[in-house]
Coordinates of C-alpha atoms in Angstrom, one line a residue:
Chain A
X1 CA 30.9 13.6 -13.1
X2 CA 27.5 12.0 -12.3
X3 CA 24.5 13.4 -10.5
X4 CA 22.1 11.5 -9.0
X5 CA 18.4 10.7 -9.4
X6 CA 15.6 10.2 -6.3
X7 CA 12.1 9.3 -7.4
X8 CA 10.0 10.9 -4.6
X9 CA 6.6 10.0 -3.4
X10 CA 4.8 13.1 -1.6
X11 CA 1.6 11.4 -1.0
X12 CA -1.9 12.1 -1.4
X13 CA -2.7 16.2 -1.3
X14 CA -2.0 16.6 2.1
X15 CA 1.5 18.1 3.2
X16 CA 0.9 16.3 6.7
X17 CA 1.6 13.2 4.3
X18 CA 4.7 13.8 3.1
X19 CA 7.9 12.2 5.2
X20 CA 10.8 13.4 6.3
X21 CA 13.0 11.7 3.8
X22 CA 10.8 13.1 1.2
X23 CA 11.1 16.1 2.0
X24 CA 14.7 16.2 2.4
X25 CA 15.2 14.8 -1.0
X26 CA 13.2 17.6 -2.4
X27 CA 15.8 19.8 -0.4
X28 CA 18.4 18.4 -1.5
X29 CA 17.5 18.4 -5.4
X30 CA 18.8 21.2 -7.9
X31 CA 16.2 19.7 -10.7
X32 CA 12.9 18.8 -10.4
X33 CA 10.5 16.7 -13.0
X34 CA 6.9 15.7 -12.9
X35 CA 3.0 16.1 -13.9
X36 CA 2.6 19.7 -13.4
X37 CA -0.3 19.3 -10.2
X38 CA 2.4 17.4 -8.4
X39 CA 5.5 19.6 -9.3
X40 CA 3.2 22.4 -8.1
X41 CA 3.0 21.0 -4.6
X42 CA 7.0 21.8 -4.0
X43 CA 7.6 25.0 -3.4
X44 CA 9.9 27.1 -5.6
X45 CA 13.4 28.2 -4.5
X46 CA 16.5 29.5 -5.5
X47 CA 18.5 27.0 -7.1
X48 CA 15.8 24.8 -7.8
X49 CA 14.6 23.8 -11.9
X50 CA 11.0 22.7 -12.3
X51 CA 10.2 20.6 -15.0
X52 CA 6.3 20.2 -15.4
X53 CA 5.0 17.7 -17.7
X54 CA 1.8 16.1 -18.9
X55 CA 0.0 13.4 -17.5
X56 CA 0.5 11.0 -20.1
X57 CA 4.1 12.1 -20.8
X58 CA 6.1 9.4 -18.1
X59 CA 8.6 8.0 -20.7
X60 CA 10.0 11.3 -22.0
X61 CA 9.8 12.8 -18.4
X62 CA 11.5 9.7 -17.2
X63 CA 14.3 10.1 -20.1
X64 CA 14.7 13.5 -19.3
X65 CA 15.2 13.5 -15.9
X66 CA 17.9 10.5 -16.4
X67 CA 20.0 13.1 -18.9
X68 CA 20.0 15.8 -16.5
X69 CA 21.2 13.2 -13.8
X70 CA 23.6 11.9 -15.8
X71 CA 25.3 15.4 -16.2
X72 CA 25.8 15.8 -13.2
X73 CA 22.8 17.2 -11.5
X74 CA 20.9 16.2 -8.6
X75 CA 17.3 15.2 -9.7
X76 CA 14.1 14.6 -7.8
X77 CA 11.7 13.1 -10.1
X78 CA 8.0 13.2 -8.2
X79 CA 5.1 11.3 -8.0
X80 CA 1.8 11.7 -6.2
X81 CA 1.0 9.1 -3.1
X82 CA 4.4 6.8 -3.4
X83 CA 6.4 6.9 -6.7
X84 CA 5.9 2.4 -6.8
X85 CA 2.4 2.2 -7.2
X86 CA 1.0 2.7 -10.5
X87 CA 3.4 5.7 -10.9
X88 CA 6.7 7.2 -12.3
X89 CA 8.7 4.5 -10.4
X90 CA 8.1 1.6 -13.0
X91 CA 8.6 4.4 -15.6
X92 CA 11.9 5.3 -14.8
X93 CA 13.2 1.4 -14.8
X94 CA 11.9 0.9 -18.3
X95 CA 13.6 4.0 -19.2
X96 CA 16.9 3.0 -17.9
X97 CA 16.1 -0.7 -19.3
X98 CA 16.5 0.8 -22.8
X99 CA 18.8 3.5 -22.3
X100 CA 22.4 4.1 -22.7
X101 CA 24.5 1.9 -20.4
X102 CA 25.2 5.1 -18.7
X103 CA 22.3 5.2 -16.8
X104 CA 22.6 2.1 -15.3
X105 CA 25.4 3.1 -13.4
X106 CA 23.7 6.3 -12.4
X107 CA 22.8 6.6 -8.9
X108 CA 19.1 6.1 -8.4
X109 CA 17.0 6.0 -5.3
X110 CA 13.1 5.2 -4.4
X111 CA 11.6 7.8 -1.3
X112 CA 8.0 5.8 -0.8
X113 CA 5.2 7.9 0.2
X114 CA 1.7 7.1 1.7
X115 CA -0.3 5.7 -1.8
X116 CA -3.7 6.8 -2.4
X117 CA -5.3 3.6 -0.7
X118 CA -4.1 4.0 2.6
X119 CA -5.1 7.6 2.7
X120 CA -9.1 6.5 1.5
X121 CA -8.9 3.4 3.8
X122 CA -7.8 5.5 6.8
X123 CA -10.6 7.6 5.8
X124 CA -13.1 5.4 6.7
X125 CA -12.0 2.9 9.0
X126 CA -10.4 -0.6 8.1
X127 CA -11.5 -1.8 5.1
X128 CA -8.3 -2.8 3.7
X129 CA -7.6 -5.1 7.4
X130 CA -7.5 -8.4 5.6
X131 CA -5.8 -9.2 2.1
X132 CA -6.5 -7.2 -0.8
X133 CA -5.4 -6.1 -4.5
X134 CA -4.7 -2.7 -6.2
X135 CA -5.4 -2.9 -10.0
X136 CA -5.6 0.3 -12.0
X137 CA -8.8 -0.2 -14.8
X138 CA -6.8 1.7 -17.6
X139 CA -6.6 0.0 -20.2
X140 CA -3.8 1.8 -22.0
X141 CA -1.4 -0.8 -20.7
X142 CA -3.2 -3.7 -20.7
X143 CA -6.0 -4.9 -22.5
X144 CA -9.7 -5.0 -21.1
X145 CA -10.3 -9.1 -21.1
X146 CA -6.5 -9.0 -18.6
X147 CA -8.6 -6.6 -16.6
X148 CA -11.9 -8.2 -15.9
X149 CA -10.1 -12.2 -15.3
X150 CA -7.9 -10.2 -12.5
X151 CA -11.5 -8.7 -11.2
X152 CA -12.8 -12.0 -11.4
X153 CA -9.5 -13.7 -9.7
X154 CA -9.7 -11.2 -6.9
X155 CA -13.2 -10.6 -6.3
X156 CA -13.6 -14.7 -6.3
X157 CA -10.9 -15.4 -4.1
X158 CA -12.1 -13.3 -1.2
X159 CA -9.6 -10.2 -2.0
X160 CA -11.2 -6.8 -1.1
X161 CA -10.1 -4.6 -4.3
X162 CA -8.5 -0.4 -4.5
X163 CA -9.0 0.0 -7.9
X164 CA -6.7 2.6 -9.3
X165 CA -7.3 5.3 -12.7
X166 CA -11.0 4.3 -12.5
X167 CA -12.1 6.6 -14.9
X168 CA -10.6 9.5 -17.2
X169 CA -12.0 11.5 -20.4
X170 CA -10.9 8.6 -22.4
X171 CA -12.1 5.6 -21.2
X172 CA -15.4 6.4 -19.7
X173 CA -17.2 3.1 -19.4
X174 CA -14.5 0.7 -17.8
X175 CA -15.4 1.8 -14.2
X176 CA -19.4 0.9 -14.7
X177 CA -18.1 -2.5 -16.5
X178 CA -16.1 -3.5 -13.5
X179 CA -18.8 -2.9 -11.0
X180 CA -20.6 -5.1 -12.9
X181 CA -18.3 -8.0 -13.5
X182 CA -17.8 -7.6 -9.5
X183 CA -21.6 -8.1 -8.8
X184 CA -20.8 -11.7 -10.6
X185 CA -19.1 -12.6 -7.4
X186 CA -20.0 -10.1 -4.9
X187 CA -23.1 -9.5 -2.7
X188 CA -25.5 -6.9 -3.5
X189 CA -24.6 -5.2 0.1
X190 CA -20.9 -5.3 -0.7
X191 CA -19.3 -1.5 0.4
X192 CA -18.0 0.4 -1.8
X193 CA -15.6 4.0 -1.0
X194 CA -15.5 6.8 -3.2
X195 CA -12.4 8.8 -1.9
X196 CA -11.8 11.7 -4.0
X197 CA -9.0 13.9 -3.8
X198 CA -8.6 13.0 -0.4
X199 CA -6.3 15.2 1.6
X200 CA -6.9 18.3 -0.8
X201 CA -9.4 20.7 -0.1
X202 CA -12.0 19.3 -2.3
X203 CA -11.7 16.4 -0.8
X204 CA -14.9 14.1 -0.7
X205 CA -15.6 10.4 0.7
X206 CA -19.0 8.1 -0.3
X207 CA -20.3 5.3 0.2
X208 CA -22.6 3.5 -1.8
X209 CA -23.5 -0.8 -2.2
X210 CA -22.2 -2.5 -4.9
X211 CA -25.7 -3.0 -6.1
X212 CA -26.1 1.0 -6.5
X213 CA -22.1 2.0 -6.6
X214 CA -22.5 4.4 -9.7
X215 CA -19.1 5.3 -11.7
X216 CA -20.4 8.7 -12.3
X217 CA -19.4 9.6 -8.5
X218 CA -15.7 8.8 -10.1
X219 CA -13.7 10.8 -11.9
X220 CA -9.5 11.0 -12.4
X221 CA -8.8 11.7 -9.0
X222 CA -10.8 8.7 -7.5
X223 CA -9.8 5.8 -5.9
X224 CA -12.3 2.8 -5.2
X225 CA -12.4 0.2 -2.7
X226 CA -14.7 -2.5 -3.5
X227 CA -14.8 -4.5 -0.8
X228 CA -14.8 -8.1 0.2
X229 CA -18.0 -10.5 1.0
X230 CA -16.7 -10.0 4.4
X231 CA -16.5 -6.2 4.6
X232 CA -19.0 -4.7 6.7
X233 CA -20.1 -1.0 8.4
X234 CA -20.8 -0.3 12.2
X235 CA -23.5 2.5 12.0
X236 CA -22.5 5.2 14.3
X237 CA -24.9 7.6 16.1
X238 CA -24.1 11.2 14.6
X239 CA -20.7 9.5 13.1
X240 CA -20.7 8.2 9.7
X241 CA -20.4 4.4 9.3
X242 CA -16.9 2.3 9.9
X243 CA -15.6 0.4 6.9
X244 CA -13.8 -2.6 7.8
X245 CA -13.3 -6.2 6.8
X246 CA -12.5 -8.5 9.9
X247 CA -8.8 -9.8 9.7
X248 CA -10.7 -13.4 10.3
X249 CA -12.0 -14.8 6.7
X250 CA -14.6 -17.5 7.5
X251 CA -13.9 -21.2 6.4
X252 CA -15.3 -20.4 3.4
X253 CA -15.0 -17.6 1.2
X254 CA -17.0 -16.7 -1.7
Chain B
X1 CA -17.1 13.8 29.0
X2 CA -15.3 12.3 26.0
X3 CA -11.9 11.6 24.7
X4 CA -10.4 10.4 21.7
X5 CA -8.5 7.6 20.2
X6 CA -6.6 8.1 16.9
X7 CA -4.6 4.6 15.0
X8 CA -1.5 5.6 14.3
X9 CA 1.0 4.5 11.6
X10 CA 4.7 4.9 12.2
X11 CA 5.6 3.8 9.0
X12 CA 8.2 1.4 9.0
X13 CA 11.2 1.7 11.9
X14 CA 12.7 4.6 9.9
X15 CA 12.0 8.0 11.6
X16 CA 12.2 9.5 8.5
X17 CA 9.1 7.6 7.2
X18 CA 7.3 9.1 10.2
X19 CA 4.4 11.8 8.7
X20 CA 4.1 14.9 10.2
X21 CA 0.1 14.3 10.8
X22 CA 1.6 11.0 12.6
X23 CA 4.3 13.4 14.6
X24 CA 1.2 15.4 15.4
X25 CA -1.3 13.2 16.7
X26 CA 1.3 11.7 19.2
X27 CA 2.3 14.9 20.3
X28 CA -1.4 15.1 21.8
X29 CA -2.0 12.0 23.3
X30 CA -2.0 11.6 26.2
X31 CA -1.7 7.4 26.6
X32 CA -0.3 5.4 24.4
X33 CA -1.3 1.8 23.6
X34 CA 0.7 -0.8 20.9
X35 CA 3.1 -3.8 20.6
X36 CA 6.2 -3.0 23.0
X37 CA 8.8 -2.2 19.8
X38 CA 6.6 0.0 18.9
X39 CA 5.6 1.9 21.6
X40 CA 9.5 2.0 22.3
X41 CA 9.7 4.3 19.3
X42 CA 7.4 7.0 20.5
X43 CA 10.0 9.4 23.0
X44 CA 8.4 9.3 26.8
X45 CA 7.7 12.9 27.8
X46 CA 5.6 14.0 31.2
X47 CA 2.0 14.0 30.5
X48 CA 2.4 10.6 28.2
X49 CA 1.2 7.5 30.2
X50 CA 2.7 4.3 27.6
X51 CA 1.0 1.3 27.6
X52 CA 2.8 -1.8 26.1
X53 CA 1.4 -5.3 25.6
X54 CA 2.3 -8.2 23.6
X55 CA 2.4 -9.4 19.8
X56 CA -0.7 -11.3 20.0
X57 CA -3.2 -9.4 22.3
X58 CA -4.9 -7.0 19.9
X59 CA -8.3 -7.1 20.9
X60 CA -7.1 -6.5 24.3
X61 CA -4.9 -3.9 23.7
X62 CA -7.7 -2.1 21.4
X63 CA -10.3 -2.7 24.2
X64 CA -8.5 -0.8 27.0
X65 CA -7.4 2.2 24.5
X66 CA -11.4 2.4 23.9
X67 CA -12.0 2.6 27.6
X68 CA -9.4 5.1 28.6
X69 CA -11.0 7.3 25.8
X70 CA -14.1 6.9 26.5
X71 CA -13.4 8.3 30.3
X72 CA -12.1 11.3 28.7
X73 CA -8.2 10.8 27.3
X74 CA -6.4 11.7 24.5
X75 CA -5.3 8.3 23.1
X76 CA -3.3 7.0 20.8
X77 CA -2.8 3.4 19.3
X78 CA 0.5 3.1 17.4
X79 CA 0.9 0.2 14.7
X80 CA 4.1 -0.4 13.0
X81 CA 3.5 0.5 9.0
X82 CA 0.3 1.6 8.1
X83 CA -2.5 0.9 11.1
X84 CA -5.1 -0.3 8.0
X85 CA -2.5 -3.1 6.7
X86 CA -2.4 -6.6 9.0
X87 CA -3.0 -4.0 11.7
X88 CA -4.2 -2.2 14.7
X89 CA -7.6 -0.6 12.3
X90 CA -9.2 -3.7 12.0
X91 CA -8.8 -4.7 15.5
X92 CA -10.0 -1.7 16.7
X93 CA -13.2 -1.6 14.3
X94 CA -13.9 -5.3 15.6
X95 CA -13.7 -4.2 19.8
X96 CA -15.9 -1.4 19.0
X97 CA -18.7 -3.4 17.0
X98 CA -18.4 -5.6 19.9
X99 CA -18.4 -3.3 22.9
X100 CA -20.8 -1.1 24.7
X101 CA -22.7 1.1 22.3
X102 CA -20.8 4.4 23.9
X103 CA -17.6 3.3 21.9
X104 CA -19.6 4.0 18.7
X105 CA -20.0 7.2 20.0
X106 CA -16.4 8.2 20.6
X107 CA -14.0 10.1 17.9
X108 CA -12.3 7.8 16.1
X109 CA -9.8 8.3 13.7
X110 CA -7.1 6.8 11.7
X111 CA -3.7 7.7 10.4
X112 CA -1.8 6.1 7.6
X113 CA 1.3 5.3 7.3
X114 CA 4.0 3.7 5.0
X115 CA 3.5 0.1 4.6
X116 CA 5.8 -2.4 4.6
X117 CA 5.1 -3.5 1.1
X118 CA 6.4 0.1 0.2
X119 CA 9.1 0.4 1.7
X120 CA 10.8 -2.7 0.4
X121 CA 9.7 -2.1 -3.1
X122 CA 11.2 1.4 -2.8
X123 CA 14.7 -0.4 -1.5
X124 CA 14.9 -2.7 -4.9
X125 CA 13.1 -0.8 -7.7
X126 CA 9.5 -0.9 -8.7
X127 CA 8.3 -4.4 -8.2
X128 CA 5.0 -3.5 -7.5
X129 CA 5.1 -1.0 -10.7
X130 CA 2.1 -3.4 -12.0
X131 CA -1.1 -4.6 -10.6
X132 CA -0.3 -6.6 -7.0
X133 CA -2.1 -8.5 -3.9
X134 CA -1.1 -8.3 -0.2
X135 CA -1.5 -11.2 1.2
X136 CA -1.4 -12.1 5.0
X137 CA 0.8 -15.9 5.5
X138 CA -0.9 -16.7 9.2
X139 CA -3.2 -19.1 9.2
X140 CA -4.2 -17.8 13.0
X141 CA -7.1 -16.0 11.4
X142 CA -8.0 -18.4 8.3
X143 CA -7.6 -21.3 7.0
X144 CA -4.4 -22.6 5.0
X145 CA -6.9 -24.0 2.6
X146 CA -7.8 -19.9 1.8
X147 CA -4.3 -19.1 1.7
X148 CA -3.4 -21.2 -1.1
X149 CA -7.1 -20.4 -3.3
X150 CA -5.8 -16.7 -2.5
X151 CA -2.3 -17.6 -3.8
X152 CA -3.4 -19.7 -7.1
X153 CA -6.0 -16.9 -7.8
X154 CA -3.0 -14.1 -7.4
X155 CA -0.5 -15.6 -8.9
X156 CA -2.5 -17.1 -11.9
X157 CA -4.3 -14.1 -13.1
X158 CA -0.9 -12.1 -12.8
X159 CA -0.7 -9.9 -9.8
X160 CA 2.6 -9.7 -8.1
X161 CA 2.3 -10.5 -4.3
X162 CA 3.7 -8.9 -0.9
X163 CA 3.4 -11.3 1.2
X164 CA 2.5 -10.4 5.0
X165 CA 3.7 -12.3 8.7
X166 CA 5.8 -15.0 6.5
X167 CA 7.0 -16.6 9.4
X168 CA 6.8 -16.4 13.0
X169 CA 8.0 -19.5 15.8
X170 CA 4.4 -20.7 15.7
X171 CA 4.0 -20.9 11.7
X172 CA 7.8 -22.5 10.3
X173 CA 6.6 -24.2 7.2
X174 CA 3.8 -21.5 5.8
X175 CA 6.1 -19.8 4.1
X176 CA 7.9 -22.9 2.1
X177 CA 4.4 -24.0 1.8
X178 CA 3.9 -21.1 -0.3
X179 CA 6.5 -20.8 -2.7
X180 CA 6.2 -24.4 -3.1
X181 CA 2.9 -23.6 -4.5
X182 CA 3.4 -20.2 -6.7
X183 CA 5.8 -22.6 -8.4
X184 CA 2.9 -24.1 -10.2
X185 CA 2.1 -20.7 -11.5
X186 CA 5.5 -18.8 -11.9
X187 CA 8.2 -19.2 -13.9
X188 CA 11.6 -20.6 -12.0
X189 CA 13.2 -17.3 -12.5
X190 CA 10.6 -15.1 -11.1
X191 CA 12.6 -12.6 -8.9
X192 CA 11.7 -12.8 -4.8
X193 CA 12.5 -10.1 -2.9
X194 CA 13.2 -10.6 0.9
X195 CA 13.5 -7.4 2.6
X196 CA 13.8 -8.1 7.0
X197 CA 13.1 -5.3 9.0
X198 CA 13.8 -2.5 6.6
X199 CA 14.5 1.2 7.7
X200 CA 16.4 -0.6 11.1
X201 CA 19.4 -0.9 11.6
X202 CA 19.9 -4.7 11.0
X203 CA 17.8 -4.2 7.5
X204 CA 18.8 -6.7 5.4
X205 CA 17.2 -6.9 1.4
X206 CA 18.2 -10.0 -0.4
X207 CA 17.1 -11.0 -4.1
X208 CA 16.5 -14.6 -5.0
X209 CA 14.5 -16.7 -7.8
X210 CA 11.4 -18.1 -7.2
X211 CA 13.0 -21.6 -8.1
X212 CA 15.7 -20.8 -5.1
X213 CA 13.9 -18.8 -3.3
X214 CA 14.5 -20.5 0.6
X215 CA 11.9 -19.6 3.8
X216 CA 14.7 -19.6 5.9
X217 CA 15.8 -16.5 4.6
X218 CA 12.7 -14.9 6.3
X219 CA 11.6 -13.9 9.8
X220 CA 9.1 -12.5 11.7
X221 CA 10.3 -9.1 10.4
X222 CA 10.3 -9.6 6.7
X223 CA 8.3 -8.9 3.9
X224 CA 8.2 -10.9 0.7
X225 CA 7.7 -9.6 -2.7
X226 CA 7.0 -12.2 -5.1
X227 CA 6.8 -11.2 -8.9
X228 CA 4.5 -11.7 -11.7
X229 CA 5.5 -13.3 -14.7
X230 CA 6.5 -9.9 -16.2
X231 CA 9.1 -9.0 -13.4
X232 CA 12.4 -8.4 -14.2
X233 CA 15.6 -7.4 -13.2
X234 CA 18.2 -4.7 -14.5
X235 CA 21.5 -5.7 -14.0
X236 CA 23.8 -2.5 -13.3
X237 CA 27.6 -2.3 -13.5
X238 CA 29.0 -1.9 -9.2
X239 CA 25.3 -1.6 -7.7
X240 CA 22.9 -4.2 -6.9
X241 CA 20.0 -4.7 -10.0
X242 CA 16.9 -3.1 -10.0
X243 CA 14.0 -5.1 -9.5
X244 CA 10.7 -4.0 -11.6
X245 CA 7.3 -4.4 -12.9
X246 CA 6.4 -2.9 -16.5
X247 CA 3.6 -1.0 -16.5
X248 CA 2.3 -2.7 -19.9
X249 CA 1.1 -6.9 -19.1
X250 CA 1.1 -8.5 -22.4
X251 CA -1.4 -9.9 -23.5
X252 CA -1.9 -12.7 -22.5
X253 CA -0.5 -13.2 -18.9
X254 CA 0.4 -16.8 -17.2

């Protein structure tokens, strides 16, 4: 007898983010696994395990929701924003890469949810309209020198950049060192969005220049977009500014 | 008197990828502006005036939604996806930086949805697990010359790529064009995943390699997922493989 196992993206904070089908697989699930904040969003019921985890605990959670699958139960593993970017997604694959054979004939399925970058960009207006990267700046995964040539890559080919894990309690200085490199390739006037938390009651938006973006306005629940030589803002009486990069590049990017 | 104009995302043609803050801000509209299919997805009901116009007239479209809210409607602009991706956000932000100075003026806001990128990663596994770039193919708005500096850059530094409007009747060979050159980057085995019109119907996901990878497999409708270096497959006994992205690059990427 074999269960099955849905990896659920609910979104950003807001409950007006999560989908239909998401919320349906959460319905439908007798197990559920994730970092504890998310786990928390899903209300408890009759019926329904909760398995909260740490942050930095994604193979073990991944493992462990694949066991309880593979008995026979019916598991919703979740994710903030959607489960594909930068999240438990991946996870689960290289679990199942190096598992038992079992799990490879287990019955897994992807619910994508509305990732963090969409939420800021909507936020503020368009500043992801024309093509652009998502990199996370941890390096636990990858070292530092892979990080800056991508900044460098993107930044110098004209992409506007959503840079993902900015900052945490252990890696303090990569944000400031990637506004840096980007001021390399970037002008000074460049816009930068701080979008914390957004959707969650302590939510809060800022913008800053590249020249002045400060990585102390960052913390975990931060995402940054840095945007392109061709981003700009319409100032707006009694409005705050719209972010947007025209979907024309000009004949020659940066 | 004043209106309002929200951008809406449907997410792609799935209902079930339709947010409830999306459900919500069509509900109080009163007109409704976007590309025909789309506008064909929102349900007519009395007090909902629907206003449908073709692929390629954006600014248009944008423009009259910013008229009828400046005289005092409830409007809402409906993009397929997420509004801020290859969308109706950027068009929008362009009339109103362009128009009379009352359109700065209006309430303006913008709701995301799921992009397309998303959904088809969701479909195969976690291909965009890793760091990635969304690139638009059309060379309506910029040069081809960009598109392939935006392509080297990508590709050699190690993102994975989604890979917007392959195709349309107007633009047949971009999308050879383009494998043809992330084959100087790529190894020949580099998964490609084509997923056409996804969460319709007629969805249709299909895997390839990069060295086999064919543009006539794509239309209008599709979106391409082209790997890094590090992308992989699982191969699972009875169900198709799952396509993924470690969340570790080595070292030392292509």
């Amino acid at each position: 007898m074999s269960g099955r196992l849905t990896v659920v993206g609910l979104g950003p904070g807001d409950a007006r983010w999560l989908t239909p089908e998401a919320e349906a697989a959460l319905a439908h699930a007798d197990a559920l696994f994730g970092y504890a904040p998310y786990v928390d969003r899903v209300p408890a019921r009759p019926g329904l395990t909760r398995y909260s985890s740490d942050n930095r605990e994604e193979m073990t959670r991944a493992r462990a929701a694949l066991e309880l699958a593979a008995g026979g139960r019916n598991v919703a593993l979740v994710s903030g924003g959607d489960p594909g970017v930068f999240a438990m997604a991946a996870a689960l694959c290289e679990a199942i890469e190096r598992g038992p054979e079992a799990w490879r004939a287990l019955d897994v399925a992807f619910v994508p949810g509305i990732t963090a970058m969409l939420a800021v960009a909507a936020r503020v207006g368009a500043p992801l309209g024309h093509d652009f990267c998502a990199l996370s700046l941890s390096d636990n995964l990858k070292s530092w020198d892979v990080i800056e040539r991508r900044l460098d890559a993107a930044a110098g080919a004209g992409f506007v950049l959503a840079l993902y894990n900015p900052v945490s309690r252990a890696r303090p200085w990569q944000l400031g060192k990637a506004f840096e490199r980007l001021r390399r390739h970037l002008p000074a006037a460049t816009p930068v969005v701080f979008g914390r938390a957004v959707g969650r009651t302590d939510e809060r938006v800022t913008l800053a220049t590249l020249a002045e973006a400060d990585a102390v306005e960052a913390d975990m629940a931060t995402l940054i977009i840095v945007g392109s030589a061709a981003t700009r803002l319409i100032a707006r009486p009694g409005l705050p500014p719209l972010v947007y990069t025209p979907r024309a590049a000009s004949e020659t990017p940066v």
